[in-house]
mmCIF file of C-alpha atoms in Angstrom:
data_model
loop_
_atom_site.group_PDB
_atom_site.id
_atom_site.type_symbol
_atom_site.label_atom_id
_atom_site.label_comp_id
_atom_site.label_asym_id
_atom_site.label_seq_id
_atom_site.Cartn_x
_atom_site.Cartn_y
_atom_site.Cartn_z
ATOM 1 C CA MET W 1 -95.210 -91.579 4.800
ATOM 2 C CA GLU W 2 -92.128 -93.292 3.400
ATOM 3 C CA ILE W 3 -91.425 -90.358 1.071
ATOM 4 C CA PHE W 4 -91.939 -87.921 3.968
ATOM 5 C CA ILE W 5 -89.341 -89.788 6.034
ATOM 6 C CA GLN W 6 -86.963 -89.854 3.069
ATOM 7 C CA GLY W 7 -87.241 -86.077 2.721
ATOM 8 C CA PHE W 8 -86.627 -85.650 6.445
ATOM 9 C CA ILE W 9 -83.538 -87.884 6.410
ATOM 10 C CA VAL W 10 -82.032 -86.329 3.271
ATOM 11 C CA CYS W 11 -82.471 -82.835 4.697
ATOM 12 C CA PHE W 12 -80.982 -83.907 8.026
ATOM 13 C CA GLY W 13 -77.904 -85.249 6.272
ATOM 14 C CA LEU W 14 -77.415 -81.962 4.439
ATOM 15 C CA ILE W 15 -78.235 -79.528 7.232
ATOM 16 C CA VAL W 16 -76.260 -81.019 10.122
ATOM 17 C CA SER W 17 -72.864 -79.383 9.811
ATOM 18 C CA ILE W 18 -70.948 -76.598 11.520
ATOM 19 C CA GLY W 19 -71.349 -74.162 8.669
ATOM 20 C CA ALA W 20 -71.520 -70.386 8.622
ATOM 21 C CA GLN W 21 -75.290 -70.327 9.021
ATOM 22 C CA ASN W 22 -75.396 -72.747 11.949
ATOM 23 C CA ALA W 23 -72.449 -71.030 13.653
ATOM 24 C CA PHE W 24 -74.181 -67.649 13.553
ATOM 25 C CA LEU W 25 -77.504 -69.100 14.711
ATOM 26 C CA LEU W 26 -75.738 -70.882 17.571
ATOM 27 C CA LYS W 27 -74.100 -67.649 18.700
ATOM 28 C CA GLN W 28 -77.377 -65.729 18.578
ATOM 29 C CA GLY W 29 -79.026 -68.531 20.527
ATOM 30 C CA ILE W 30 -76.394 -68.411 23.255
ATOM 31 C CA LEU W 31 -76.789 -64.639 23.456
ATOM 32 C CA LYS W 32 -80.593 -65.045 23.319
ATOM 33 C CA GLN W 33 -80.755 -62.265 20.744
ATOM 34 C CA HIS W 34 -83.322 -62.260 17.927
ATOM 35 C CA VAL W 35 -83.423 -66.067 17.946
ATOM 36 C CA PHE W 36 -86.950 -66.311 16.557
ATOM 37 C CA TRP W 37 -86.250 -63.955 13.660
ATOM 38 C CA VAL W 38 -82.876 -65.446 12.741
ATOM 39 C CA ALA W 39 -84.211 -69.017 12.895
ATOM 40 C CA SER W 40 -87.295 -67.960 10.927
ATOM 41 C CA LEU W 41 -85.211 -66.398 8.160
ATOM 42 C CA CYS W 42 -83.027 -69.510 7.966
ATOM 43 C CA PHE W 43 -86.140 -71.662 7.705
ATOM 44 C CA LEU W 44 -87.847 -69.404 5.151
ATOM 45 C CA GLY W 45 -84.683 -69.535 3.065
ATOM 46 C CA ASP W 46 -84.985 -73.312 3.022
ATOM 47 C CA VAL W 47 -88.690 -73.092 2.181
ATOM 48 C CA PHE W 48 -87.885 -70.951 -0.843
ATOM 49 C CA LEU W 49 -84.851 -72.883 -2.072
ATOM 50 C CA MET W 50 -86.128 -76.393 -1.369
ATOM 51 C CA THR W 51 -89.419 -75.626 -3.076
ATOM 52 C CA LEU W 52 -87.561 -74.419 -6.158
ATOM 53 C CA GLY W 53 -85.460 -77.559 -6.154
ATOM 54 C CA VAL W 54 -88.264 -80.068 -5.666
ATOM 55 C CA LEU W 55 -90.376 -78.368 -8.335
ATOM 56 C CA GLY W 56 -87.596 -78.989 -10.846
ATOM 57 C CA LEU W 57 -85.699 -75.703 -11.027
ATOM 58 C CA GLY W 58 -82.449 -77.216 -9.785
ATOM 59 C CA SER W 59 -81.264 -77.861 -13.324
ATOM 60 C CA ILE W 60 -81.582 -74.156 -14.133
ATOM 61 C CA VAL W 61 -79.242 -73.172 -11.301
ATOM 62 C CA ALA W 62 -76.843 -75.966 -12.211
ATOM 63 C CA ASN W 63 -76.626 -74.602 -15.759
ATOM 64 C CA LEU W 64 -75.748 -71.040 -14.720
ATOM 65 C CA PRO W 65 -72.035 -71.249 -13.825
ATOM 66 C CA THR W 66 -71.500 -67.496 -14.232
ATOM 67 C CA LEU W 67 -74.154 -66.756 -11.608
ATOM 68 C CA SER W 68 -72.605 -69.345 -9.308
ATOM 69 C CA LEU W 69 -69.190 -67.723 -9.831
ATOM 70 C CA VAL W 70 -70.459 -64.280 -8.820
ATOM 71 C CA ILE W 71 -72.279 -65.668 -5.778
ATOM 72 C CA SER W 72 -69.166 -67.618 -4.757
ATOM 73 C CA LEU W 73 -66.919 -64.555 -4.848
ATOM 74 C CA LEU W 74 -69.416 -62.368 -2.990
ATOM 75 C CA GLY W 75 -69.953 -65.077 -0.411
ATOM 76 C CA ALA W 76 -66.217 -65.608 0.075
ATOM 77 C CA PHE W 77 -65.655 -61.878 0.590
ATOM 78 C CA PHE W 78 -68.466 -61.675 3.145
ATOM 79 C CA LEU W 79 -67.315 -64.757 5.057
ATOM 80 C CA PHE W 80 -63.684 -63.610 5.142
ATOM 81 C CA THR W 81 -64.881 -60.284 6.540
ATOM 82 C CA TYR W 82 -67.147 -61.866 9.142
ATOM 83 C CA GLY W 83 -64.499 -64.418 10.076
ATOM 84 C CA SER W 84 -61.924 -61.663 10.547
ATOM 85 C CA ARG W 85 -64.310 -59.841 12.871
ATOM 86 C CA SER W 86 -64.652 -63.012 14.936
ATOM 87 C CA PHE W 87 -60.872 -63.279 15.284
ATOM 88 C CA ILE W 88 -60.584 -59.590 16.182
ATOM 89 C CA SER W 89 -63.267 -59.949 18.859
ATOM 90 C CA ILE W 90 -61.098 -62.552 20.614
ATOM 91 C CA PHE W 91 -58.700 -59.791 21.649
ATOM 92 C CA LYS W 92 -61.121 -56.878 21.663
ATOM 93 C CA SER W 93 -62.518 -57.177 25.162
ATOM 94 C CA SER W 94 -61.754 -58.901 28.430
ATOM 95 C CA GLU W 95 -65.427 -59.014 29.401
ATOM 96 C CA ALA W 96 -67.863 -61.827 28.846
ATOM 97 C CA LEU W 97 -70.590 -61.241 26.311
ATOM 98 C CA THR W 98 -74.147 -61.281 27.555
ATOM 99 C CA ALA W 99 -77.525 -60.522 26.079
ATOM 100 C CA SER W 100 -77.524 -57.184 27.880
ATOM 101 C CA ASN W 101 -74.297 -55.904 26.330
ATOM 102 C CA GLU W 102 -74.413 -52.430 24.836
ATOM 103 C CA ASN W 103 -72.811 -53.884 21.720
ATOM 104 C CA ALA W 104 -75.668 -56.319 21.152
ATOM 105 C CA THR W 105 -76.391 -56.978 17.491
ATOM 106 C CA SER W 106 -79.440 -55.092 16.257
ATOM 107 C CA LEU W 107 -82.287 -57.020 14.670
ATOM 108 C CA LYS W 108 -81.628 -55.392 11.300
ATOM 109 C CA LYS W 109 -77.945 -56.312 11.372
ATOM 110 C CA ALA W 110 -78.672 -59.858 12.540
ATOM 111 C CA LEU W 111 -81.134 -60.371 9.686
ATOM 112 C CA MET W 112 -78.724 -58.885 7.138
ATOM 113 C CA ILE W 113 -75.969 -61.248 8.276
ATOM 114 C CA THR W 114 -78.365 -64.196 8.201
ATOM 115 C CA PHE W 115 -79.552 -63.263 4.718
ATOM 116 C CA ALA W 116 -75.991 -62.940 3.424
ATOM 117 C CA ILE W 117 -74.838 -66.203 4.999
ATOM 118 C CA THR W 118 -77.867 -67.975 3.557
ATOM 119 C CA PHE W 119 -77.993 -66.643 0.017
ATOM 120 C CA LEU W 120 -74.350 -65.758 -0.740
ATOM 121 C CA ASN W 121 -73.215 -69.350 -0.420
ATOM 122 C CA PRO W 122 -73.575 -71.427 -3.602
ATOM 123 C CA HIS W 123 -73.168 -74.594 -1.537
ATOM 124 C CA VAL W 124 -76.586 -73.795 -0.082
ATOM 125 C CA TYR W 125 -78.050 -73.847 -3.580
ATOM 126 C CA ILE W 126 -76.255 -77.087 -4.371
ATOM 127 C CA ASP W 127 -77.579 -78.745 -1.202
ATOM 128 C CA THR W 128 -81.146 -77.452 -1.238
ATOM 129 C CA VAL W 129 -81.914 -76.854 -4.907
ATOM 130 C CA VAL W 130 -79.722 -79.291 -6.820
ATOM 131 C CA ILE W 131 -79.143 -82.299 -4.524
ATOM 132 C CA LEU W 132 -82.336 -82.278 -2.472
ATOM 133 C CA GLY W 133 -84.362 -81.147 -5.468
ATOM 134 C CA GLY W 134 -82.811 -83.831 -7.625
ATOM 135 C CA ILE W 135 -83.782 -86.545 -5.151
ATOM 136 C CA GLY W 136 -87.275 -85.252 -4.413
ATOM 137 C CA GLY W 137 -88.068 -84.238 -7.961
ATOM 138 C CA ASN W 138 -88.223 -87.769 -9.339
ATOM 139 C CA VAL W 139 -91.731 -88.569 -8.082
ATOM 140 C CA ASP W 140 -95.230 -87.372 -8.940
ATOM 141 C CA PHE W 141 -96.582 -84.067 -7.640
ATOM 142 C CA ILE W 142 -98.124 -85.573 -4.496
ATOM 143 C CA GLY W 143 -94.862 -87.354 -3.781
ATOM 144 C CA LYS W 144 -92.924 -84.129 -4.288
ATOM 145 C CA MET W 145 -95.116 -82.326 -1.778
ATOM 146 C CA GLU W 146 -94.702 -85.167 0.710
ATOM 147 C CA PHE W 147 -90.922 -85.178 0.248
ATOM 148 C CA LEU W 148 -90.836 -81.394 0.594
ATOM 149 C CA ALA W 149 -92.945 -81.548 3.760
ATOM 150 C CA GLY W 150 -90.504 -84.010 5.299
ATOM 151 C CA ALA W 151 -87.480 -81.910 4.362
ATOM 152 C CA LEU W 152 -89.031 -78.691 5.652
ATOM 153 C CA SER W 153 -90.108 -80.377 8.887
ATOM 154 C CA CYS W 154 -86.482 -81.298 9.486
ATOM 155 C CA SER W 155 -85.343 -77.772 8.619
ATOM 156 C CA PHE W 156 -87.861 -76.210 11.010
ATOM 157 C CA LEU W 157 -86.957 -78.513 13.899
ATOM 158 C CA TRP W 158 -83.234 -78.041 13.295
ATOM 159 C CA PHE W 159 -83.094 -74.255 13.110
ATOM 160 C CA PHE W 160 -85.457 -73.587 15.992
ATOM 161 C CA GLY W 161 -83.953 -76.442 18.002
ATOM 162 C CA VAL W 162 -80.426 -75.078 17.573
ATOM 163 C CA GLY W 163 -81.499 -71.483 18.162
ATOM 164 C CA TYR W 164 -83.465 -72.035 21.340
ATOM 165 C CA GLY W 165 -81.481 -75.044 22.509
ATOM 166 C CA ALA W 166 -78.311 -72.954 22.475
ATOM 167 C CA GLY W 167 -79.854 -70.769 25.167
ATOM 168 C CA PHE W 168 -79.264 -73.547 27.689
ATOM 169 C CA LEU W 169 -75.529 -73.113 27.087
ATOM 170 C CA SER W 170 -75.615 -69.498 28.277
ATOM 171 C CA PRO W 171 -74.357 -70.272 31.825
ATOM 172 C CA TYR W 172 -71.193 -71.739 30.316
ATOM 173 C CA PHE W 173 -70.526 -68.483 28.471
ATOM 174 C CA GLU W 174 -70.362 -66.223 31.496
ATOM 175 C CA LYS W 175 -66.576 -66.332 31.194
ATOM 176 C CA ARG W 176 -64.787 -64.451 28.444
ATOM 177 C CA ARG W 177 -62.519 -67.436 27.765
ATOM 178 C CA THR W 178 -65.486 -69.503 26.607
ATOM 179 C CA TRP W 179 -66.518 -66.757 24.200
ATOM 180 C CA GLN W 180 -62.978 -66.530 22.890
ATOM 181 C CA ILE W 181 -63.110 -70.230 22.065
ATOM 182 C CA LEU W 182 -66.464 -69.826 20.302
ATOM 183 C CA ASP W 183 -65.208 -66.776 18.393
ATOM 184 C CA PHE W 184 -62.170 -68.767 17.309
ATOM 185 C CA ILE W 185 -64.309 -71.700 16.133
ATOM 186 C CA THR W 186 -66.653 -69.299 14.340
ATOM 187 C CA GLY W 187 -63.750 -67.523 12.655
ATOM 188 C CA VAL W 188 -62.169 -70.788 11.522
ATOM 189 C CA THR W 189 -65.538 -72.014 10.226
ATOM 190 C CA MET W 190 -66.097 -68.823 8.231
ATOM 191 C CA TYR W 191 -62.579 -68.975 6.789
ATOM 192 C CA VAL W 192 -62.890 -72.644 5.828
ATOM 193 C CA VAL W 193 -66.196 -72.045 4.047
ATOM 194 C CA ALA W 194 -64.788 -68.912 2.383
ATOM 195 C CA ILE W 195 -61.725 -70.793 1.135
ATOM 196 C CA SER W 196 -63.953 -73.564 -0.213
ATOM 197 C CA LEU W 197 -65.952 -70.910 -2.084
ATOM 198 C CA VAL W 198 -62.789 -69.429 -3.581
ATOM 199 C CA LEU W 199 -61.672 -72.869 -4.749
ATOM 200 C CA TYR W 200 -65.148 -73.530 -6.125
ATOM 201 C CA ALA W 201 -65.078 -70.159 -7.921
ATOM 202 C CA PHE W 202 -61.675 -71.017 -9.384
ATOM 203 C CA GLN W 203 -63.039 -74.265 -10.801
ATOM 204 C CA LEU W 204 -66.027 -72.418 -12.245
ATOM 205 C CA ALA W 205 -63.749 -69.806 -13.797
ATOM 206 C CA LYS W 206 -61.699 -72.548 -15.457
ATOM 207 C CA GLN W 207 -64.919 -74.005 -16.829
ATOM 208 C CA ILE W 208 -66.325 -70.674 -18.027
ATOM 209 C CA PHE W 209 -63.146 -69.259 -19.532
ATOM 210 C CA ALA W 210 -61.740 -72.628 -20.671
ATOM 211 C CA TRP W 211 -58.403 -72.193 -18.904
#
C-alpha cells in the first residue's frame, strides 16, 4: 500500500500543472464536448507511457536525443499554431461559446488535438517515462505494478475529474468576455510550452552537433 501511495503522490506532483493537455481538456469540459473521449485518450496515453517507464524503458528514451529533438520541434510548431488560434479566437466573435455552437469541435478533431498535445511534447516523456519510471522502476515486479497502479489511479481521477468537473463552470462562461480570458490563458500556456520546447530542442541540438 505504501508503494501504491508513493506512485499516486509522484504522479500527482507531475500531472498538476496548467499545461497544454490540461488546458485543452478544461476547455472541452466547459463546453461539455467529447469529454469522455478526450479524458480517455489522455488517460490511455499515461497508461502507455507510464507502463513503458516503470518497466524500465525510460533509459532508452533518454538515450535518443535525436528523436527528442524531432518531437520537440514538431510539438513546438503544433503548440504555436494552436496558441495562435486561441489568440485569434479572442477577436473572432462577439458571441459566447456554448456546446450547441455550429463551430463545435468534431470528435475526430478533438482526438487529433489531444493526441498531438500528448505525444508531441517531450516533457511528457520525461515526466511519465523517465522521471516516474525511474522512481517506480527501482523495486521488484510486484512493487512496480503497485507503483504503476497508484500512478494510473491518480491519472484517471485527475483527467476525468478535470474534464467533468469543468462542466460546473459552464454558467460562468455564458459571457464572451469569460471565454476571451480563457482563450488568452490557453494561448499564453501554449506559447510558453512551445517556447520551452524550442529551448529544449536548442540544447539537444548543441549536444547532438557538439556546438
